Coordinates of N, CA and C in Angstrom, one line a residue:
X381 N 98.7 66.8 171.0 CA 99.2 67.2 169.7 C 100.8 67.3 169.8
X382 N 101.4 66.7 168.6 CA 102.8 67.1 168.6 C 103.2 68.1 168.6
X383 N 104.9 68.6 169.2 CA 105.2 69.9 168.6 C 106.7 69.9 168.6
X384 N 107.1 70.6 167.6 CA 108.5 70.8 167.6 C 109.1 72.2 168.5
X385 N 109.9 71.6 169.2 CA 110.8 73.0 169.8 C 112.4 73.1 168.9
X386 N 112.0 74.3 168.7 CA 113.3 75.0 168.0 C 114.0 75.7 168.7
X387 N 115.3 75.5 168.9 CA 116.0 76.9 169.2 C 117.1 77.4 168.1
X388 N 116.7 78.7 168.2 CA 117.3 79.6 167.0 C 117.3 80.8 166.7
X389 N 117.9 81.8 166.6 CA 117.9 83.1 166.4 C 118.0 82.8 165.1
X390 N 118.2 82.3 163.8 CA 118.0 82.5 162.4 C 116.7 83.4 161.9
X391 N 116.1 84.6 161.8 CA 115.1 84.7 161.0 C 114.1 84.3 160.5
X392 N 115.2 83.7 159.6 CA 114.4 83.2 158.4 C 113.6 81.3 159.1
X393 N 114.5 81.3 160.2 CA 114.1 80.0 161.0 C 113.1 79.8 161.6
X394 N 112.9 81.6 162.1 CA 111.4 82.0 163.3 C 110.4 82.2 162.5
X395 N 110.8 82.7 161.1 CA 109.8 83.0 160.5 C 108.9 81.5 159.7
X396 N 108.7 80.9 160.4 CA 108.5 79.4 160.1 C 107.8 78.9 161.0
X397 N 108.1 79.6 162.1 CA 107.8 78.5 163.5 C 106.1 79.7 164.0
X398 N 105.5 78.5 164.4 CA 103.6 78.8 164.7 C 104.4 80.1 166.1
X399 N 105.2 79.9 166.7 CA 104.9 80.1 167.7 C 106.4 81.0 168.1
X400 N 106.8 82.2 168.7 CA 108.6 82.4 168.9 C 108.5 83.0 170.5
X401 N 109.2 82.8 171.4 CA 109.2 83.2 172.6 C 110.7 83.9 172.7
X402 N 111.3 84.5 173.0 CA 112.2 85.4 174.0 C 113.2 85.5 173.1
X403 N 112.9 85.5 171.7 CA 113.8 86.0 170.8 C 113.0 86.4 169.6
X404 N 113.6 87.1 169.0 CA 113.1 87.8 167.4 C 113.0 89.2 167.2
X405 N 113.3 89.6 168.7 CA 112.8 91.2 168.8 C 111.6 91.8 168.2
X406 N 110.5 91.2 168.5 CA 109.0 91.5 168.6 C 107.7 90.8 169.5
X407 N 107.2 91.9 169.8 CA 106.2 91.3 170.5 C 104.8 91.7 169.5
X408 N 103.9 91.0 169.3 CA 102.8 90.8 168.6 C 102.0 89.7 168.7
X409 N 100.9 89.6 169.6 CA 100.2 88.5 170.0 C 99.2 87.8 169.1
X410 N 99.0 88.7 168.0 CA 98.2 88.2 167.2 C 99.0 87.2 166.0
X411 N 100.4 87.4 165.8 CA 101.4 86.7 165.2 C 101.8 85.3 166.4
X412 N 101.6 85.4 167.9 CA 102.7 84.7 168.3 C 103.7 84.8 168.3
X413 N 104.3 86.0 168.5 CA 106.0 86.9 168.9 C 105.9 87.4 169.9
X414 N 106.5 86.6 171.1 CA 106.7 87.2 172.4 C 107.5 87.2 173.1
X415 N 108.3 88.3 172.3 CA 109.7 88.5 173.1 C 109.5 90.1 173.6
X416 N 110.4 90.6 174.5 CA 110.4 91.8 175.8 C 111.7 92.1 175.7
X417 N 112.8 92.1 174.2 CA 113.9 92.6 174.3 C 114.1 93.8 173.7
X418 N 113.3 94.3 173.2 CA 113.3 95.6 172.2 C 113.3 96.6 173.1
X419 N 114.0 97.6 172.9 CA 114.5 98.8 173.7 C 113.1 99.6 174.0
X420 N 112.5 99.3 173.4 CA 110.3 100.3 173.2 C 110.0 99.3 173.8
X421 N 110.1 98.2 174.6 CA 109.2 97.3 175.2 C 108.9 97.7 176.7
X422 N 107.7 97.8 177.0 CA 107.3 98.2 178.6 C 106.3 97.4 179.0
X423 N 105.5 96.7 178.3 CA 104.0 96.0 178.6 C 104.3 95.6 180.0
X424 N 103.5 95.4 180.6 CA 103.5 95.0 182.1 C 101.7 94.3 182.4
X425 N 101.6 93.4 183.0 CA 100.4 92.8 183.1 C 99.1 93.9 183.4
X426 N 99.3 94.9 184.1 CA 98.6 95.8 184.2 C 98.1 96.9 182.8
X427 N 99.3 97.0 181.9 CA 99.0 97.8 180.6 C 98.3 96.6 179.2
X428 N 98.2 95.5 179.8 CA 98.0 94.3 179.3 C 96.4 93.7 179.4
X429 N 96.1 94.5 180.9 CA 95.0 93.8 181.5 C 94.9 94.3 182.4
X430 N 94.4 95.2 181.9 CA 94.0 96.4 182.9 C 93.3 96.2 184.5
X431 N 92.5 95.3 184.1 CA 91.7 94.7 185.6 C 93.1 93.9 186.9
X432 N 94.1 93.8 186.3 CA 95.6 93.8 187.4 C 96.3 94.7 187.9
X433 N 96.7 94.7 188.8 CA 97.1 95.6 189.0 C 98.7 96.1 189.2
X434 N 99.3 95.0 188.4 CA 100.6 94.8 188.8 C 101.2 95.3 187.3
X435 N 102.6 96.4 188.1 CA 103.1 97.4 187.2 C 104.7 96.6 186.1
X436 N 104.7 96.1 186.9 CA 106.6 95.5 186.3 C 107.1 94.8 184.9
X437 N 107.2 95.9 184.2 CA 107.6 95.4 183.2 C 107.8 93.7 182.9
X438 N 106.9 93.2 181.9 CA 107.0 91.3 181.8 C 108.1 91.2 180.5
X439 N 108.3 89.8 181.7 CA 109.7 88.9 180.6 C 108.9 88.0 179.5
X440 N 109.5 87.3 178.6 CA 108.5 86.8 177.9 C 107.8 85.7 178.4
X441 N 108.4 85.1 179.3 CA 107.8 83.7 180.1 C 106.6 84.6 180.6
X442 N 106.6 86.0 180.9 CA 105.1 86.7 181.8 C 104.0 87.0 180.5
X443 N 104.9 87.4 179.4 CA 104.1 87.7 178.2 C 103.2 86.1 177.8
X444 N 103.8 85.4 177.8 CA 103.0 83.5 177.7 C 102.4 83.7 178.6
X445 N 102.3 84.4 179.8 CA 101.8 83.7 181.3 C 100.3 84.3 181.0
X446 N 100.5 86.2 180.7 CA 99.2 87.1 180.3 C 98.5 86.6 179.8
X447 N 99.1 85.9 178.4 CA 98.1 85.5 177.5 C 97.4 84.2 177.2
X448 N 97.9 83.4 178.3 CA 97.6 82.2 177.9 C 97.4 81.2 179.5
X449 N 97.9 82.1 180.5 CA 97.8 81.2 182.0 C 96.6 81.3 182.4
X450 N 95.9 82.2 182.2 CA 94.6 81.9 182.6 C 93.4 80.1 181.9
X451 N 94.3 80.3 180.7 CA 93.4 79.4 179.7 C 93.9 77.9 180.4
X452 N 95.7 77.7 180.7 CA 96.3 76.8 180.7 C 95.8 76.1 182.1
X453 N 95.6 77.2 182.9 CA 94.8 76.8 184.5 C 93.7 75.9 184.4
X454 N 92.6 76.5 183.8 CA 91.5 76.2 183.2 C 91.5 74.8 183.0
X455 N 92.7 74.5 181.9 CA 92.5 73.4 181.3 C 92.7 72.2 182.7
X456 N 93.8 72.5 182.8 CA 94.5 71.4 184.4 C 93.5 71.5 185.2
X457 N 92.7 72.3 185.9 CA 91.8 72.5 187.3 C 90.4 72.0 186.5
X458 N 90.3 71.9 185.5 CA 89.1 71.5 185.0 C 87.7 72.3 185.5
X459 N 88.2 74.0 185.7 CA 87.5 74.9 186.0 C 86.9 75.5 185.0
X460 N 86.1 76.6 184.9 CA 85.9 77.5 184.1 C 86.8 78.7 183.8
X461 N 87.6 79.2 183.0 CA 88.5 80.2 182.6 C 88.0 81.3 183.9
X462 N 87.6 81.4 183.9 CA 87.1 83.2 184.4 C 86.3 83.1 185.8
X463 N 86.2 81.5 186.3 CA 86.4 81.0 187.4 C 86.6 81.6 188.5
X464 N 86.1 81.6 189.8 CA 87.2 82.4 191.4 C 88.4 81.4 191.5
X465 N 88.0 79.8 190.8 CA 89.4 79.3 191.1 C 90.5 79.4 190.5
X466 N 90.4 79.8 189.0 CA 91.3 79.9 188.2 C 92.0 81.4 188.0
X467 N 90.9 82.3 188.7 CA 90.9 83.5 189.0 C 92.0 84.1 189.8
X468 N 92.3 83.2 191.1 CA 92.7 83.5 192.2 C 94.0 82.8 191.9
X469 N 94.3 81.6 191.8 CA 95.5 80.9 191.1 C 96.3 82.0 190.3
X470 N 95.4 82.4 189.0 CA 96.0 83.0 188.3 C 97.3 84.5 188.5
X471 N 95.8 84.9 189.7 CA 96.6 86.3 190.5 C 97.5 86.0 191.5
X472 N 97.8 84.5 192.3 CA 98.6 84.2 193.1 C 100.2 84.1 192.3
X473 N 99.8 83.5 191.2 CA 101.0 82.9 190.0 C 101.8 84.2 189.9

């Protein structure tokens, strides 16, 4: 599937785009806003997904990784999501 990459801090530019990563100053995954620059931002893979155990505040490249590395693995290893292979990758990553 095609896709356009934008870059832009316009607003009114993000508010267009399916998808905004490391700019816009919000995080909300049900919108697709995953940015970690807002001064209230703390998520950490562990407050995210509880079953990790790993505490350190995520950048937004870790916010994509949370929410979507497990699926992206999956697809490439031609594993099952929830897999020991995709499993263990995932927690190595």
């Amino acid at each position: 599937q095609a896709a356009e990459i934008v870059r832009s801090r316009d607003p009114q530019r993000l508010a267009l785009c399916d998808i905004v990563v490391d700019v816009g100053g919000e995080y909300d995954p049900a919108r697709h806003r995953y940015d970690h620059h807002q001064r209230s931002f703390s998520e950490s893979m562990r407050s995210l997904r509880p079953n990790k155990p790993w505490t350190t505040k995520l950048s937004s490249a870790g916010l994509v990784f949370c929410h979507f590395g497990s699926q992206i693995l999956a697809e490439l290893l031609g594993q099952p999501e929830e897999g020991p292979v995709v499993t263990a990758l995932y927690d190595k990553v």
